[in-house]
Amino acid sequence: MEKSVKKHRKLKIALIVLAVLLVLVAGALTFAGNYLFNFALDPHAGGMLSAYDPDEWDLTESMAWLAGNAEDRWLTSHDGLALHALYLPQESESHKYAVICHGYGGIPQGMGGYASHFYDMGYSILAPAARSHEISQGRYASMGWLERRDIVAWVDTLVEQDPEAEIILFGISMGGATVMMTAGEADLSPNVKCIIEDCGYTSVWDEFAVQLEEMFGLPTFPVLDAASLVCQVRAGFSFKEASALEQLSYNDSRPMLFIHGEEDTFVPYWMLDKVYHSCYCEDKEMLSVPGAAHGEAAGTDPELYWSTVQTFLEKHVS
């Protein structure tokens, strides 16, 4: 009888210790998950995005050109946010429009160099500020996932303005992921004739896994799982759900051009092959730029870059 009591007491102590350990582990994972979420996606929490102050940007000549000549456009998103864009119409009548999407921590003015090339090709320019970027509202960034619905809405404003509009989508880095995710939306207007993405990632999960290892030396499990759960609770989506690969599999008709620098380690070069082969449409092209790091393909070999872009556009936009 005494042995049985001792056994019961030891089991009870063991269960209490286990429960305490589980509580401590859960607390640690909750802290880690919230920390990583704030660090990556909350511009008000002192993380990465808070370092990108739009008032502190030194505008280059091309950025100043876009900022000085464009007009402001506003849109109310499906969830009630006031979203900002710069709009630069062609001086002569044109039905061609380029919607150009900036990267993580960027601003519409930062796309001035790209905008000038598309403008010279005869396109009016719409450069949206992603939610929680520049002066667009938004509590959190969503790395292209919620922004995909914003791009659908921006496209609809152009079609309402000009029913004959021929629209292209272009994005770099997070903007590249945004336009890839937009490609899979069933209600994306048929006025969008083709899409060009430059160094976009396969999914938010994959990109954060790369950065978790690179910046913190941490494995994905269980830290990234915890951060993804926090994101689901606070922002309404999970990292794995925000997948360019999945969205591209729904694009069965709209032509796409995929661009990536071969020396890109921030959004690793191997992602190019993944996104290209995930796109269901037959009319797709790939441009691999030797020697180019992240977001530097256009600057590394501008002749190759812009001749490829122009040839691609001439096939699909009248």
mmCIF file of N, CA, C and O in Angstrom, residues 99 148-156 159 167 169 178-195 251 253-254:
data_model
loop_
_atom_site.group_PDB
_atom_site.id
_atom_site.type_symbol
_atom_site.label_atom_id
_atom_site.label_comp_id
_atom_site.label_asym_id
_atom_site.label_seq_id
_atom_site.Cartn_x
_atom_site.Cartn_y
_atom_site.Cartn_z
ATOM 1 N N VAL A 99 0.719 48.518 -64.263
ATOM 2 C CA VAL A 99 0.581 48.575 -62.800
ATOM 3 C C VAL A 99 1.872 48.003 -62.231
ATOM 4 O O VAL A 99 2.167 46.821 -62.434
ATOM 5 N N ARG A 148 -2.777 41.088 -53.017
ATOM 6 C CA ARG A 148 -3.263 40.586 -54.316
ATOM 7 C C ARG A 148 -4.685 41.064 -54.580
ATOM 8 O O ARG A 148 -5.047 41.376 -55.716
ATOM 9 N N ARG A 149 -5.494 41.143 -53.510
ATOM 10 C CA ARG A 149 -6.865 41.628 -53.675
ATOM 11 C C ARG A 149 -6.873 43.128 -53.949
ATOM 12 O O ARG A 149 -7.738 43.628 -54.673
ATOM 13 N N ASP A 150 -5.909 43.832 -53.396
ATOM 14 C CA ASP A 150 -5.804 45.268 -53.662
ATOM 15 C C ASP A 150 -5.463 45.519 -55.129
ATOM 16 O O ASP A 150 -5.999 46.454 -55.742
ATOM 17 N N ILE A 151 -4.603 44.692 -55.709
ATOM 18 C CA ILE A 151 -4.237 44.869 -57.116
ATOM 19 C C ILE A 151 -5.432 44.580 -58.017
ATOM 20 O O ILE A 151 -5.661 45.282 -59.013
ATOM 21 N N VAL A 152 -6.211 43.564 -57.693
ATOM 22 C CA VAL A 152 -7.447 43.304 -58.448
ATOM 23 C C VAL A 152 -8.331 44.546 -58.445
ATOM 24 O O VAL A 152 -8.889 44.944 -59.479
ATOM 25 N N ALA A 153 -8.433 45.181 -57.279
ATOM 26 C CA ALA A 153 -9.270 46.383 -57.161
ATOM 27 C C ALA A 153 -8.683 47.557 -57.938
ATOM 28 O O ALA A 153 -9.417 48.320 -58.585
ATOM 29 N N TRP A 154 -7.357 47.734 -57.883
ATOM 30 C CA TRP A 154 -6.730 48.808 -58.660
ATOM 31 C C TRP A 154 -6.956 48.603 -60.160
ATOM 32 O O TRP A 154 -7.221 49.565 -60.900
ATOM 33 N N VAL A 155 -6.838 47.376 -60.609
ATOM 34 C CA VAL A 155 -7.092 47.068 -62.021
ATOM 35 C C VAL A 155 -8.522 47.444 -62.393
ATOM 36 O O VAL A 155 -8.780 48.031 -63.457
ATOM 37 N N ASP A 156 -9.469 47.133 -61.515
ATOM 38 C CA ASP A 156 -10.873 47.453 -61.795
ATOM 39 C C ASP A 156 -11.088 48.958 -61.957
ATOM 40 O O ASP A 156 -11.921 49.388 -62.758
ATOM 41 N N VAL A 159 -10.065 49.824 -65.499
ATOM 42 C CA VAL A 159 -11.046 49.351 -66.475
ATOM 43 C C VAL A 159 -12.298 50.225 -66.439
ATOM 44 O O VAL A 159 -12.892 50.518 -67.482
ATOM 45 N N ILE A 167 -3.839 46.136 -69.888
ATOM 46 C CA ILE A 167 -3.093 46.335 -68.649
ATOM 47 C C ILE A 167 -2.042 45.244 -68.489
ATOM 48 O O ILE A 167 -2.301 44.066 -68.751
ATOM 49 N N LEU A 169 0.767 43.786 -65.484
ATOM 50 C CA LEU A 169 1.181 43.838 -64.085
ATOM 51 C C LEU A 169 2.678 43.565 -64.026
ATOM 52 O O LEU A 169 3.178 42.642 -64.674
ATOM 53 N N THR A 178 3.556 39.574 -55.247
ATOM 54 C CA THR A 178 2.192 40.108 -55.284
ATOM 55 C C THR A 178 1.530 39.846 -56.627
ATOM 56 O O THR A 178 0.384 39.382 -56.693
ATOM 57 N N VAL A 179 2.235 40.146 -57.719
ATOM 58 C CA VAL A 179 1.603 39.955 -59.032
ATOM 59 C C VAL A 179 1.446 38.469 -59.353
ATOM 60 O O VAL A 179 0.496 38.089 -60.054
ATOM 61 N N MET A 180 2.340 37.616 -58.854
ATOM 62 C CA MET A 180 2.146 36.175 -59.046
ATOM 63 C C MET A 180 0.916 35.694 -58.285
ATOM 64 O O MET A 180 0.136 34.879 -58.791
ATOM 65 N N MET A 181 0.740 36.181 -57.071
ATOM 66 C CA MET A 181 -0.434 35.796 -56.304
ATOM 67 C C MET A 181 -1.706 36.348 -56.937
ATOM 68 O O MET A 181 -2.756 35.697 -56.921
ATOM 69 N N THR A 182 -1.615 37.533 -57.532
ATOM 70 C CA THR A 182 -2.760 38.119 -58.219
ATOM 71 C C THR A 182 -3.138 37.302 -59.443
ATOM 72 O O THR A 182 -4.321 37.206 -59.804
ATOM 73 N N ALA A 183 -2.159 36.688 -60.077
ATOM 74 C CA ALA A 183 -2.397 35.922 -61.310
ATOM 75 C C ALA A 183 -3.416 34.809 -61.105
ATOM 76 O O ALA A 183 -4.092 34.402 -62.061
ATOM 77 N N GLY A 184 -3.544 34.308 -59.895
ATOM 78 C CA GLY A 184 -4.445 33.191 -59.638
ATOM 79 C C GLY A 184 -5.848 33.586 -59.243
ATOM 80 O O GLY A 184 -6.693 32.712 -58.983
ATOM 81 N N GLU A 185 -6.143 34.884 -59.204
ATOM 82 C CA GLU A 185 -7.468 35.344 -58.790
ATOM 83 C C GLU A 185 -8.471 35.201 -59.938
ATOM 84 O O GLU A 185 -8.262 35.722 -61.035
ATOM 85 N N ALA A 186 -9.569 34.514 -59.661
ATOM 86 C CA ALA A 186 -10.560 34.212 -60.696
ATOM 87 C C ALA A 186 -11.228 35.465 -61.247
ATOM 88 O O ALA A 186 -11.669 35.480 -62.404
ATOM 89 N N ASP A 187 -11.316 36.519 -60.434
ATOM 90 C CA ASP A 187 -12.000 37.735 -60.873
ATOM 91 C C ASP A 187 -11.049 38.813 -61.378
ATOM 92 O O ASP A 187 -11.449 39.961 -61.542
ATOM 93 N N LEU A 188 -9.796 38.458 -61.642
ATOM 94 C CA LEU A 188 -8.879 39.421 -62.235
ATOM 95 C C LEU A 188 -9.363 39.741 -63.644
ATOM 96 O O LEU A 188 -9.610 38.843 -64.454
ATOM 97 N N SER A 189 -9.486 41.015 -63.942
ATOM 98 C CA SER A 189 -10.073 41.459 -65.208
ATOM 99 C C SER A 189 -9.335 40.878 -66.418
ATOM 100 O O SER A 189 -8.098 40.821 -66.433
ATOM 101 N N PRO A 190 -10.078 40.479 -67.438
ATOM 102 C CA PRO A 190 -9.437 40.028 -68.690
ATOM 103 C C PRO A 190 -8.680 41.146 -69.395
ATOM 104 O O PRO A 190 -7.928 40.874 -70.337
ATOM 105 N N ASN A 191 -8.871 42.385 -68.955
ATOM 106 C CA ASN A 191 -8.093 43.497 -69.507
ATOM 107 C C ASN A 191 -6.620 43.385 -69.148
ATOM 108 O O ASN A 191 -5.780 44.051 -69.761
ATOM 109 N N VAL A 192 -6.295 42.573 -68.144
ATOM 110 C CA VAL A 192 -4.882 42.304 -67.830
ATOM 111 C C VAL A 192 -4.361 41.309 -68.860
ATOM 112 O O VAL A 192 -4.775 40.154 -68.893
ATOM 113 N N LYS A 193 -3.447 41.771 -69.706
ATOM 114 C CA LYS A 193 -3.011 40.976 -70.847
ATOM 115 C C LYS A 193 -1.824 40.077 -70.539
ATOM 116 O O LYS A 193 -1.650 39.025 -71.152
ATOM 117 N N CYS A 194 -0.970 40.492 -69.610
ATOM 118 C CA CYS A 194 0.185 39.675 -69.247
ATOM 119 C C CYS A 194 0.776 40.189 -67.944
ATOM 120 O O CYS A 194 0.438 41.287 -67.478
ATOM 121 N N ILE A 195 1.673 39.384 -67.371
ATOM 122 C CA ILE A 195 2.255 39.681 -66.063
ATOM 123 C C ILE A 195 3.757 39.427 -66.115
ATOM 124 O O ILE A 195 4.209 38.418 -66.676
ATOM 125 N N ASN A 251 -3.453 29.946 -62.866
ATOM 126 C CA ASN A 251 -3.339 30.788 -64.060
ATOM 127 C C ASN A 251 -3.141 29.891 -65.275
ATOM 128 O O ASN A 251 -2.035 29.436 -65.555
ATOM 129 N N SER A 253 -4.097 30.781 -68.508
ATOM 130 C CA SER A 253 -4.179 31.448 -69.808
ATOM 131 C C SER A 253 -3.363 32.732 -69.929
ATOM 132 O O SER A 253 -2.945 33.093 -71.032
ATOM 133 N N ARG A 254 -3.125 33.430 -68.835
ATOM 134 C CA ARG A 254 -2.492 34.752 -68.927
ATOM 135 C C ARG A 254 -0.974 34.604 -69.043
ATOM 136 O O ARG A 254 -0.333 34.035 -68.160
#
